[in-house]
Coordinates of N, CA and C and ligand atoms in Angstrom, one line a residue:
V1 N -14.2 15.2 11.7 CA -13.6 14.1 11.0 C -12.6 13.4 12.0
R2 N -12.5 12.0 11.9 CA -11.6 11.3 12.7 C -10.5 10.7 11.8
I3 N -9.3 10.7 12.2 CA -8.2 9.9 11.5 C -7.6 8.9 12.5
D4 N -7.9 7.7 12.3 CA -7.4 6.6 13.2 C -6.4 5.8 12.4
V5 N -5.3 5.4 13.0 CA -4.2 4.6 12.4 C -4.2 3.2 13.1
Y6 N -4.1 2.2 12.3 CA -3.9 0.8 12.8 C -2.6 0.3 12.3
F7 N -1.7 -0.1 13.2 CA -0.4 -0.6 12.8 C -0.4 -1.9 12.1
T8 N -1.5 -2.7 12.4 CA -1.6 -4.0 11.7 C -3.1 -4.2 11.4
P9 N -3.4 -5.0 10.3 CA -4.8 -5.2 10.0 C -5.6 -5.9 11.1
G10 N -4.9 -6.7 11.9 CA -5.5 -7.5 13.0 C -6.1 -6.7 14.1
E11 N -5.8 -5.4 14.1 CA -6.3 -4.5 15.2 C -7.8 -4.1 14.9
L12 N -8.3 -4.4 13.8 CA -9.7 -4.0 13.6 C -10.5 -5.1 12.9
A13 N -11.8 -5.1 13.2 CA -12.7 -6.0 12.6 C -13.3 -5.3 11.3
A14 N -13.6 -6.1 10.3 CA -14.1 -5.5 9.1 C -15.4 -4.6 9.3
S15 N -16.2 -5.0 10.3 CA -17.5 -4.3 10.6 C -17.1 -2.9 11.1
E16 N -16.0 -2.7 11.6 CA -15.6 -1.3 12.1 C -15.3 -0.4 11.0
L17 N -15.3 -0.9 9.8 CA -14.9 0.0 8.7 C -16.1 0.5 7.8
S18 N -17.3 -0.1 8.1 CA -18.4 0.1 7.2 C -18.8 1.6 7.0
S19 N -18.4 2.5 7.9 CA -18.8 3.9 7.8 C -17.5 4.8 7.5
R20 N -16.4 4.1 7.2 CA -15.2 4.9 7.1 C -14.5 4.6 5.8
I21 N -13.6 5.5 5.4 CA -12.7 5.3 4.2 C -11.5 4.5 4.8
A22 N -11.2 3.4 4.2 CA -10.0 2.7 4.6 C -8.9 3.0 3.7
V23 N -7.7 3.4 4.2 CA -6.6 3.7 3.4 C -5.5 2.6 3.7
V24 N -5.2 1.8 2.7 CA -4.3 0.7 3.0 C -2.9 1.0 2.5
I25 N -1.9 0.8 3.4 CA -0.5 1.1 3.1 C 0.4 -0.1 3.3
D26 N 1.2 -0.4 2.2 CA 2.2 -1.4 2.3 C 3.4 -0.8 1.5
V27 N 4.2 0.1 2.2 CA 5.2 0.8 1.4 C 6.2 -0.1 0.8
L28 N 6.7 -1.2 1.5 CA 7.7 -2.1 1.0 C 7.0 -3.5 0.8
R29 N 6.3 -3.8 -0.3 CA 6.3 -2.9 -1.5 C 4.9 -2.9 -2.2
A30 N 3.9 -3.7 -1.6 CA 2.7 -4.0 -2.4 C 2.0 -2.7 -2.9
T31 N 1.8 -1.8 -2.0 CA 1.0 -0.6 -2.4 C 1.8 0.3 -3.3
S32 N 3.1 0.4 -3.1 CA 3.9 1.2 -4.0 C 3.9 0.6 -5.4
T33 N 3.9 -0.8 -5.5 CA 3.9 -1.5 -6.8 C 2.5 -1.3 -7.5
I34 N 1.5 -1.4 -6.7 CA 0.1 -1.2 -7.3 C 0.0 0.2 -7.9
V35 N 0.5 1.2 -7.2 CA 0.4 2.6 -7.7 C 1.2 2.7 -9.0
E36 N 2.4 2.1 -9.0 CA 3.3 2.1 -10.1 C 2.6 1.5 -11.3
A37 N 2.0 0.3 -11.1 CA 1.4 -0.4 -12.2 C 0.2 0.3 -12.8
L38 N -0.6 0.9 -12.0 CA -1.8 1.6 -12.5 C -1.3 2.9 -13.2
A39 N -0.3 3.6 -12.6 CA 0.2 4.8 -13.2 C 0.8 4.5 -14.6
N40 N 1.3 3.3 -14.8 CA 1.9 2.9 -16.0 C 0.9 2.2 -17.0
G41 N -0.4 2.3 -16.7 CA -1.4 1.9 -17.6 C -2.0 0.6 -17.4
A42 N -1.7 -0.1 -16.3 CA -2.4 -1.4 -16.1 C -3.9 -1.1 -16.0
R43 N -4.8 -2.0 -16.5 CA -6.2 -1.7 -16.6 C -6.8 -2.0 -15.2
A44 N -6.4 -3.0 -14.5 CA -7.0 -3.3 -13.2 C -6.1 -4.3 -12.5
I45 N -6.2 -4.4 -11.2 CA -5.4 -5.3 -10.4 C -6.4 -6.1 -9.5
Y46 N -6.3 -7.4 -9.5 CA -7.1 -8.2 -8.6 C -6.1 -8.7 -7.5
P47 N -6.3 -8.2 -6.3 CA -5.4 -8.7 -5.2 C -6.0 -10.0 -4.7
T48 N -5.2 -11.0 -4.4 CA -5.7 -12.2 -3.8 C -4.9 -12.5 -2.5
Q49 N -5.6 -13.4 -1.7 CA -5.0 -13.8 -0.4 C -3.8 -14.7 -0.5
T50 N -3.9 -15.6 -1.5 CA -2.8 -16.6 -1.6 C -2.4 -16.7 -3.1
A51 N -1.2 -17.3 -3.3 CA -0.7 -17.6 -4.7 C -1.6 -18.5 -5.4
D52 N -2.1 -19.5 -4.7 CA -3.1 -20.5 -5.4 C -4.3 -19.7 -5.8
D53 N -4.8 -18.8 -5.0 CA -6.0 -18.1 -5.4 C -5.7 -17.3 -6.7
A54 N -4.5 -16.7 -6.7 CA -4.1 -15.9 -7.9 C -4.1 -16.8 -9.2
V55 N -3.5 -18.0 -9.1 CA -3.4 -18.9 -10.2 C -4.8 -19.3 -10.7
Q56 N -5.7 -19.6 -9.7 CA -7.1 -20.0 -10.1 C -7.8 -18.8 -10.8
L57 N -7.7 -17.6 -10.2 CA -8.4 -16.5 -10.7 C -7.9 -16.1 -12.1
A58 N -6.6 -16.3 -12.3 CA -6.0 -16.0 -13.7 C -6.6 -17.0 -14.7
Q59 N -6.8 -18.2 -14.3 CA -7.4 -19.2 -15.2 C -8.8 -18.8 -15.5
V60 N -9.6 -18.3 -14.5 CA -11.0 -17.9 -14.8 C -11.0 -16.7 -15.7
L61 N -10.1 -15.8 -15.5 CA -10.1 -14.6 -16.3 C -9.6 -14.8 -17.7
G62 N -8.9 -16.0 -17.9 CA -8.3 -16.2 -19.2 C -7.0 -15.6 -19.3
R63 N -6.0 -16.4 -19.7 CA -4.6 -15.9 -19.6 C -4.2 -14.7 -20.5
E64 N -5.0 -14.5 -21.6 CA -4.7 -13.5 -22.5 C -4.8 -12.1 -21.8
D65 N -3.9 -11.3 -21.9 CA -3.9 -9.9 -21.3 C -3.8 -10.0 -19.8
V66 N -3.7 -11.2 -19.2 CA -3.6 -11.3 -17.7 C -2.2 -11.6 -17.3
L67 N -1.6 -10.8 -16.3 CA -0.3 -11.1 -15.8 C -0.4 -11.6 -14.3
L68 N 0.2 -12.7 -14.0 CA 0.3 -13.2 -12.6 C 1.5 -12.5 -11.9
C69 N 1.2 -11.9 -10.8 CA 2.3 -11.1 -10.1 C 2.3 -11.5 -8.6
G70 N 3.5 -11.4 -8.0 CA 3.5 -11.6 -6.6 C 4.8 -12.2 -6.1
E71 N 4.9 -12.1 -4.8 CA 6.2 -12.5 -4.2 C 5.9 -13.4 -3.0
R72 N 7.0 -14.2 -2.7 CA 7.1 -15.0 -1.4 C 8.5 -14.7 -0.9
R73 N 8.7 -14.3 0.3 CA 10.0 -13.9 0.9 C 10.7 -12.9 -0.1
G74 N 9.9 -12.0 -0.7 CA 10.4 -10.9 -1.5 C 10.7 -11.3 -2.9
L75 N 10.7 -12.6 -3.2 CA 11.1 -13.0 -4.6 C 9.9 -13.4 -5.4
K76 N 10.0 -13.3 -6.7 CA 8.9 -13.7 -7.6 C 8.5 -15.1 -7.4
I77 N 7.2 -15.4 -7.4 CA 6.7 -16.7 -7.2 C 7.0 -17.5 -8.5
P78 N 7.6 -18.7 -8.4 CA 7.9 -19.5 -9.5 C 6.7 -19.7 -10.5
G79 N 6.9 -19.5 -11.8 CA 5.9 -19.6 -12.7 C 5.0 -18.3 -13.0
F80 N 5.2 -17.3 -12.1 CA 4.5 -16.1 -12.2 C 5.2 -15.2 -13.3
D81 N 4.5 -14.2 -13.8 CA 5.1 -13.3 -14.9 C 6.0 -12.2 -14.2
L82 N 5.5 -11.7 -13.1 CA 6.2 -10.6 -12.5 C 6.3 -10.9 -11.0
G83 N 7.3 -10.3 -10.3 CA 7.3 -10.4 -8.8 C 6.6 -9.2 -8.2
N84 N 7.2 -8.5 -7.3 CA 6.5 -7.4 -6.6 C 7.5 -6.2 -6.5
S85 N 8.3 -6.1 -7.5 CA 9.2 -4.9 -7.6 C 8.6 -3.8 -8.4
P86 N 8.4 -2.6 -7.9 CA 7.8 -1.6 -8.7 C 8.6 -1.3 -10.0
L87 N 9.9 -1.6 -10.0 CA 10.7 -1.4 -11.2 C 10.4 -2.3 -12.3
E88 N 9.7 -3.4 -12.0 CA 9.3 -4.4 -13.1 C 8.1 -3.9 -13.8
F89 N 7.3 -3.1 -13.1 CA 5.9 -2.8 -13.6 C 6.0 -1.5 -14.6
T90 N 6.8 -1.7 -15.6 CA 6.9 -0.6 -16.6 C 5.7 -0.6 -17.5
A91 N 5.5 0.6 -18.2 CA 4.4 0.7 -19.2 C 4.6 -0.4 -20.2
D92 N 5.8 -0.7 -20.7 CA 6.0 -1.8 -21.6 C 5.4 -3.1 -21.2
R93 N 5.6 -3.4 -19.9 CA 5.1 -4.7 -19.4 C 3.6 -4.7 -19.1
V94 N 3.1 -3.6 -18.5 CA 1.7 -3.7 -17.9 C 0.6 -2.9 -18.6
A95 N 1.0 -2.0 -19.5 CA -0.1 -1.1 -20.1 C -1.1 -2.0 -20.8
G96 N -2.4 -1.8 -20.4 CA -3.5 -2.5 -21.0 C -3.7 -3.9 -20.5
K97 N -2.9 -4.3 -19.5 CA -3.0 -5.6 -18.9 C -3.9 -5.6 -17.6
V98 N -4.4 -6.8 -17.4 CA -5.1 -7.1 -16.1 C -4.1 -7.9 -15.2
L99 N -3.9 -7.4 -14.0 CA -2.9 -8.0 -13.1 C -3.6 -8.8 -12.0
V100 N -3.2 -10.0 -11.7 CA -3.6 -10.7 -10.6 C -2.4 -10.8 -9.6
M101 N -2.6 -10.4 -8.4 CA -1.4 -10.2 -7.5 C -1.6 -10.8 -6.1
A102 N -0.6 -11.6 -5.8 CA -0.6 -12.2 -4.4 C 0.7 -11.8 -3.7
T103 N 0.6 -11.1 -2.6 CA 1.8 -10.8 -1.8 C 1.6 -11.2 -0.4
T104 N 2.7 -11.2 0.4 CA 2.6 -11.8 1.7 C 1.7 -11.0 2.7
N105 N 1.9 -9.7 2.7 CA 1.1 -8.9 3.7 C 0.1 -7.9 3.0
G106 N 0.6 -7.4 1.9 CA -0.2 -6.3 1.3 C -1.6 -6.7 0.7
T107 N -1.6 -7.8 -0.1 CA -2.9 -8.1 -0.7 C -3.8 -8.7 0.3
P108 N -3.4 -9.5 1.3 CA -4.3 -9.9 2.4 C -4.9 -8.7 3.2
A109 N -4.1 -7.7 3.4 CA -4.6 -6.5 4.1 C -5.7 -5.9 3.3
L110 N -5.6 -5.9 2.0 CA -6.7 -5.3 1.2 C -8.0 -6.1 1.3
S111 N -7.8 -7.4 1.4 CA -9.0 -8.2 1.6 C -9.7 -7.9 3.0
T112 N -8.9 -7.7 4.0 CA -9.4 -7.4 5.3 C -10.3 -6.1 5.3
C113 N -9.9 -5.2 4.4 CA -10.6 -3.9 4.4 C -11.7 -3.8 3.4
A114 N -12.0 -4.9 2.7 CA -12.9 -4.9 1.6 C -14.3 -4.4 2.0
G115 N -14.7 -4.5 3.3 CA -16.0 -4.1 3.7 C -16.1 -2.6 4.1
A116 N -15.1 -1.9 3.9 CA -15.1 -0.4 4.2 C -16.0 0.3 3.2
K117 N -16.4 1.5 3.7 CA -17.2 2.4 2.8 C -16.5 2.6 1.5
Q118 N -15.3 2.9 1.6 CA -14.4 3.0 0.4 C -13.0 2.5 0.8
V119 N -12.3 1.9 -0.2 CA -11.0 1.5 0.0 C -10.0 2.2 -0.9
V120 N -9.0 2.9 -0.4 CA -8.1 3.6 -1.2 C -6.7 3.1 -0.9
I121 N -5.9 3.0 -1.9 CA -4.5 2.5 -1.8 C -3.5 3.6 -1.8
A122 N -2.7 3.6 -0.7 CA -1.7 4.7 -0.5 C -0.3 4.1 -0.4
S123 N 0.7 5.0 -0.8 CA 2.1 4.7 -0.6 C 2.8 6.0 -0.5
L124 N 4.1 6.1 -0.3 CA 4.7 7.4 -0.3 C 4.6 7.9 -1.8
C125 N 4.6 7.1 -2.8 CA 4.7 7.5 -4.2 C 3.4 8.2 -4.6
N126 N 2.3 8.1 -3.9 CA 1.1 8.8 -4.3 C 0.4 9.5 -3.1
L127 N 1.3 9.9 -2.2 CA 0.7 10.4 -0.9 C -0.1 11.7 -1.1
D128 N 0.3 12.6 -1.8 CA -0.4 13.9 -1.9 C -1.7 13.7 -2.6
A129 N -1.8 12.9 -3.6 CA -3.0 12.7 -4.3 C -4.1 12.0 -3.4
V130 N -3.6 11.1 -2.5 CA -4.6 10.5 -1.6 C -5.0 11.5 -0.6
V131 N -4.1 12.3 0.0 CA -4.5 13.3 1.0 C -5.5 14.3 0.4
A132 N -5.3 14.7 -0.8 CA -6.2 15.7 -1.5 C -7.6 15.1 -1.6
E133 N -7.6 13.8 -2.0 CA -8.9 13.1 -2.1 C -9.6 13.0 -0.7
L134 N -8.9 12.6 0.3 CA -9.5 12.5 1.6 C -9.9 13.8 2.2
A135 N -9.2 14.9 1.9 CA -9.5 16.2 2.4 C -10.9 16.6 1.8
G136 N -11.0 16.3 0.5 CA -12.2 16.6 -0.2 C -13.4 15.8 0.2
A137 N -13.2 14.6 0.6 CA -14.3 13.7 1.0 C -14.9 14.1 2.4
G138 N -14.1 14.5 3.3 CA -14.6 15.0 4.6 C -15.2 13.8 5.4
E139 N -14.7 12.6 5.2 CA -15.2 11.4 5.9 C -14.2 11.0 7.0
D140 N -14.7 10.1 7.9 CA -13.7 9.5 8.8 C -12.8 8.6 8.1
V141 N -11.6 8.5 8.5 CA -10.6 7.7 7.8 C -9.9 6.7 8.7
A142 N -9.8 5.5 8.3 CA -9.0 4.5 9.0 C -7.8 4.2 8.1
V143 N -6.6 4.5 8.6 CA -5.4 4.2 7.9 C -4.8 2.9 8.4
V144 N -4.9 1.9 7.5 CA -4.5 0.5 7.9 C -3.2 0.1 7.3
C145 N -2.2 -0.1 8.2 CA -0.9 -0.5 7.8 C -0.9 -2.0 7.6
A146 N -0.3 -2.5 6.5 CA -0.2 -3.9 6.2 C 0.7 -4.6 7.2
G147 N 1.7 -3.9 7.7 CA 2.7 -4.5 8.6 C 3.4 -5.7 8.0
R148 N 4.1 -6.4 8.9 CA 4.9 -7.6 8.4 C 4.6 -8.7 9.3
E149 N 4.0 -9.8 8.6 CA 3.7 -11.0 9.3 C 2.9 -10.7 10.6
R150 N 1.9 -9.9 10.5 CA 1.0 -9.5 11.6 C 1.6 -8.6 12.6
R151 N 2.8 -8.0 12.3 CA 3.5 -7.2 13.3 C 3.7 -5.8 12.7
F152 N 4.1 -4.9 13.6 CA 4.4 -3.5 13.3 C 5.5 -3.4 12.2
A153 N 5.3 -2.5 11.2 CA 6.3 -2.3 10.2 C 6.6 -0.8 10.2
L154 N 7.9 -0.4 10.4 CA 8.3 1.0 10.5 C 7.9 1.8 9.3
E155 N 8.1 1.3 8.1 CA 7.9 2.1 6.9 C 6.4 2.4 6.7
D156 N 5.5 1.5 7.1 CA 4.1 1.7 7.0 C 3.6 2.7 8.0
A157 N 4.1 2.6 9.2 CA 3.8 3.6 10.3 C 4.2 5.0 9.9
L158 N 5.4 5.1 9.3 CA 6.0 6.4 8.9 C 5.1 7.0 7.8
C159 N 4.7 6.2 6.8 CA 3.8 6.7 5.7 C 2.5 7.1 6.3
A160 N 1.9 6.3 7.2 CA 0.6 6.6 7.9 C 0.7 8.0 8.6
G161 N 1.8 8.2 9.3 CA 2.0 9.4 10.0 C 2.1 10.6 9.1
M162 N 2.9 10.5 8.0 CA 3.0 11.6 7.0 C 1.6 11.9 6.4
L163 N 0.9 10.8 6.1 CA -0.5 11.0 5.6 C -1.4 11.8 6.6
A164 N -1.3 11.4 7.8 CA -2.2 12.0 8.9 C -1.8 13.4 9.1
R165 N -0.5 13.7 9.1 CA 0.0 15.1 9.2 C -0.5 16.0 8.1
R166 N -0.3 15.5 6.9 CA -0.7 16.3 5.7 C -2.2 16.5 5.7
L167 N -2.9 15.5 6.0 CA -4.4 15.6 6.0 C -4.9 16.6 7.1
R168 N -4.3 16.5 8.2 CA -4.6 17.4 9.3 C -4.4 18.9 8.9
E169 N -3.3 19.1 8.2 CA -3.0 20.5 7.7 C -4.1 21.0 6.7
R170 N -4.7 20.1 6.0 CA -5.7 20.5 4.9 C -7.1 20.6 5.5
L171 N -7.3 20.1 6.7 CA -8.7 20.1 7.2 C -9.0 21.4 7.9
Q172 N -10.2 21.9 7.8 CA -10.6 23.2 8.4 C -10.5 23.1 9.9
R173 N -11.1 21.9 10.4 CA -11.1 21.7 11.9 C -10.2 20.6 12.3
A174 N -9.5 20.7 13.4 CA -8.5 19.7 13.8 C -9.3 18.3 13.9
P175 N -8.8 17.3 13.3 CA -9.4 16.0 13.4 C -9.2 15.3 14.8
R176 N -10.1 14.4 15.2 CA -9.8 13.6 16.3 C -8.9 12.4 15.9
T177 N -8.0 12.0 16.7 CA -7.1 10.9 16.3 C -7.1 9.8 17.4
N178 N -6.7 8.6 17.1 CA -6.4 7.6 18.1 C -4.9 7.7 18.5
D179 N -4.5 6.9 19.5 CA -3.1 7.0 20.0 C -2.1 6.6 18.9
A180 N -2.5 5.6 18.1 CA -1.6 5.2 17.1 C -1.3 6.3 16.1
A181 N -2.3 7.1 15.8 CA -2.1 8.2 14.9 C -1.2 9.2 15.5
A182 N -1.3 9.5 16.8 CA -0.5 10.4 17.4 C 1.0 9.9 17.4
V183 N 1.2 8.7 17.6 CA 2.6 8.1 17.6 C 3.1 8.2 16.1
A184 N 2.3 7.8 15.2 CA 2.7 7.8 13.8 C 3.1 9.2 13.3
M185 N 2.3 10.2 13.7 CA 2.6 11.6 13.4 C 3.9 12.1 14.0
T186 N 4.2 11.6 15.2 CA 5.4 12.0 15.9 C 6.6 11.4 15.2
L187 N 6.5 10.1 14.8 CA 7.5 9.4 14.0 C 7.8 10.2 12.7
A188 N 6.7 10.6 12.0 CA 6.8 11.2 10.7 C 7.5 12.6 10.9
R189 N 7.2 13.3 11.9 CA 7.9 14.6 12.1 C 9.4 14.4 12.3
R190 N 9.7 13.3 13.0 CA 11.2 13.1 13.2 C 11.9 12.5 12.0
A191 N 11.2 11.7 11.2 CA 11.9 10.9 10.2 C 11.7 11.3 8.7
S192 N 10.7 12.2 8.5 CA 10.4 12.4 7.1 C 11.4 13.1 6.3
R193 N 12.4 13.8 6.9 CA 13.4 14.4 6.1 C 14.6 13.4 5.7
R194 N 14.6 12.3 6.4 CA 15.7 11.3 6.0 C 14.9 10.0 5.8
L195 N 13.9 10.1 4.9 CA 13.0 9.0 4.7 C 13.7 7.8 4.2
E196 N 14.6 8.0 3.2 CA 15.2 6.8 2.6 C 16.0 6.0 3.6
G197 N 16.8 6.7 4.4 CA 17.6 6.1 5.4 C 16.7 5.3 6.4
W198 N 15.6 5.8 6.8 CA 14.7 5.1 7.7 C 14.2 3.8 7.0
L199 N 13.8 4.0 5.8 CA 13.3 2.8 5.1 C 14.4 1.7 4.9
Q200 N 15.6 2.2 4.5 CA 16.7 1.2 4.3 C 17.0 0.4 5.6
R201 N 16.8 1.1 6.8 CA 17.2 0.5 8.1 C 16.0 -0.4 8.6
S202 N 14.8 -0.2 8.1 CA 13.7 -1.0 8.6 C 13.9 -2.5 8.3
A203 N 13.2 -3.4 9.0 CA 13.4 -4.8 8.8 C 13.1 -5.2 7.3
A204 N 12.1 -4.7 6.8 CA 11.7 -5.0 5.4 C 12.8 -4.5 4.4
G205 N 13.3 -3.3 4.7 CA 14.3 -2.6 3.9 C 15.6 -3.5 3.9
R206 N 15.9 -4.0 5.1 CA 17.2 -4.8 5.2 C 17.0 -6.1 4.5
Q207 N 15.8 -6.7 4.6 CA 15.6 -8.0 3.9 C 15.7 -7.8 2.4
L208 N 15.1 -6.7 1.9 CA 15.2 -6.5 0.4 C 16.6 -6.2 0.0
R209 N 17.4 -5.5 0.8 CA 18.8 -5.3 0.4 C 19.5 -6.7 0.4
E210 N 19.2 -7.5 1.4 CA 19.9 -8.8 1.5 C 19.7 -9.7 0.2
I211 N 18.5 -9.5 -0.4 CA 18.2 -10.3 -1.6 C 18.5 -9.5 -2.9
G212 N 19.2 -8.4 -2.7 CA 19.7 -7.6 -3.9 C 18.7 -6.7 -4.4
L213 N 17.7 -6.3 -3.6 CA 16.6 -5.4 -4.1 C 16.6 -4.1 -3.4
G214 N 17.8 -3.6 -3.0 CA 17.9 -2.3 -2.4 C 17.4 -1.2 -3.2
D215 N 17.5 -1.3 -4.6 CA 16.9 -0.2 -5.4 C 15.4 0.0 -5.2
D216 N 14.8 -1.1 -4.9 CA 13.3 -1.0 -4.7 C 13.0 -0.1 -3.5
V217 N 13.9 -0.2 -2.5 CA 13.7 0.6 -1.3 C 13.8 2.1 -1.6
T218 N 14.8 2.4 -2.4 CA 15.0 3.8 -2.9 C 13.8 4.3 -3.7
Y219 N 13.3 3.4 -4.5 CA 12.2 3.8 -5.4 C 10.9 4.0 -4.5
C220 N 10.7 3.1 -3.6 CA 9.5 3.2 -2.7 C 9.6 4.4 -1.8
A221 N 10.8 5.0 -1.6 CA 10.9 6.1 -0.7 C 10.7 7.5 -1.4
T222 N 10.4 7.4 -2.7 CA 10.2 8.7 -3.4 C 8.8 9.2 -3.2
V223 N 8.7 10.4 -2.7 CA 7.3 10.9 -2.3 C 6.7 11.6 -3.5
D224 N 5.4 11.3 -3.7 CA 4.6 12.0 -4.7 C 5.1 11.8 -6.2
R225 N 5.6 10.7 -6.5 CA 6.0 10.4 -7.9 C 4.8 10.4 -8.8
H226 N 3.6 9.9 -8.3 CA 2.4 9.8 -9.2 C 1.2 10.4 -8.5
A227 N 0.4 11.1 -9.3 CA -0.8 11.8 -8.8 C -2.0 10.9 -9.1
V228 N -2.0 9.7 -8.5 CA -3.1 8.7 -8.8 C -3.7 8.2 -7.5
V229 N -5.0 7.9 -7.5 CA -5.6 7.4 -6.3 C -6.3 6.0 -6.7
P230 N -5.6 4.9 -6.5 CA -6.2 3.6 -6.8 C -7.3 3.3 -5.7
R231 N -8.3 2.6 -6.2 CA -9.4 2.2 -5.3 C -9.7 0.8 -5.5
L232 N -10.1 0.1 -4.4 CA -10.6 -1.3 -4.5 C -12.1 -1.3 -4.5
R233 N -12.7 -1.8 -5.6 CA -14.1 -1.9 -5.7 C -14.4 -3.3 -6.3
E234 N -15.4 -4.0 -5.7 CA -15.8 -5.3 -6.3 C -14.6 -6.1 -6.7
R235 N -13.7 -6.3 -5.8 CA -12.5 -7.1 -5.9 C -11.4 -6.6 -6.8
Q236 N -11.7 -5.5 -7.6 CA -10.7 -5.0 -8.5 C -10.1 -3.6 -8.0
I237 N -8.8 -3.4 -8.3 CA -8.3 -2.1 -8.0 C -8.1 -1.4 -9.3
T238 N -8.7 -0.2 -9.4 CA -8.5 0.6 -10.6 C -8.3 2.1 -10.2
L239 N -8.1 2.9 -11.2 CA -8.0 4.4 -10.9 C -9.3 5.0 -11.0
Ligands
LIG301 C1 4.0 -7.8 1.1 O1 2.9 -7.7 0.7 O2 4.3 -8.5 2.1 C2 5.2 -7.1 0.6 O3 4.9 -6.2 -0.3 C3 6.4 -7.9 0.6 C4 7.5 -7.6 -0.5 O4 7.2 -6.9 -1.4 O5 8.6 -8.1 -0.4

């Protein structure tokens, strides 16, 4: 088994994923929010590349039972029902609903990975459930960090490293890894005991604090809150 980490989606071509499981990570906050929404009973989530795509798709799906969700610069998009804060996606708001979601980095990263053999959504909040699934599958894994504006994001690399370390512990034979996986695992060894502090100090963490969303960072730093494994199939994310 191979475990390769990519710090940004731009590092790989979709064709490179056809024989691997892609694990997409956007800790602050898209994949944490997707995990929260599905754990709280959302029926399905359609990720889109842009806010306009989301509006169009919501019209096609019919607005009944459909919620438009997403952010630009961290804030709810005007006219949308929900932003991208996991704390908004309570069972009261999302149970039984279909969500259409557009975020800056997270949902475009999911589109990049759509050609993979399987696409799994990971965050710190569902880390162990994803690791158990990957250990059972015994397939090569590409851990794809959404990053920020096509650049490295500390919190995604940290989560990728924790995932790779936990998966390595569960596998019978030591997996082969790329250099990015080695770096991510070293970061995770150093940082995983003071996870929230590292997330708060990351560029995305600081930006969220500046707009009054520091509680989201705390929430997204909670490891193994939910034992769910969201998957993207045929444009929809479901459990
Ligand atoms: C993204 O997709 O870029 C993020 O999740 C951004 C955010 O939540 O603020």
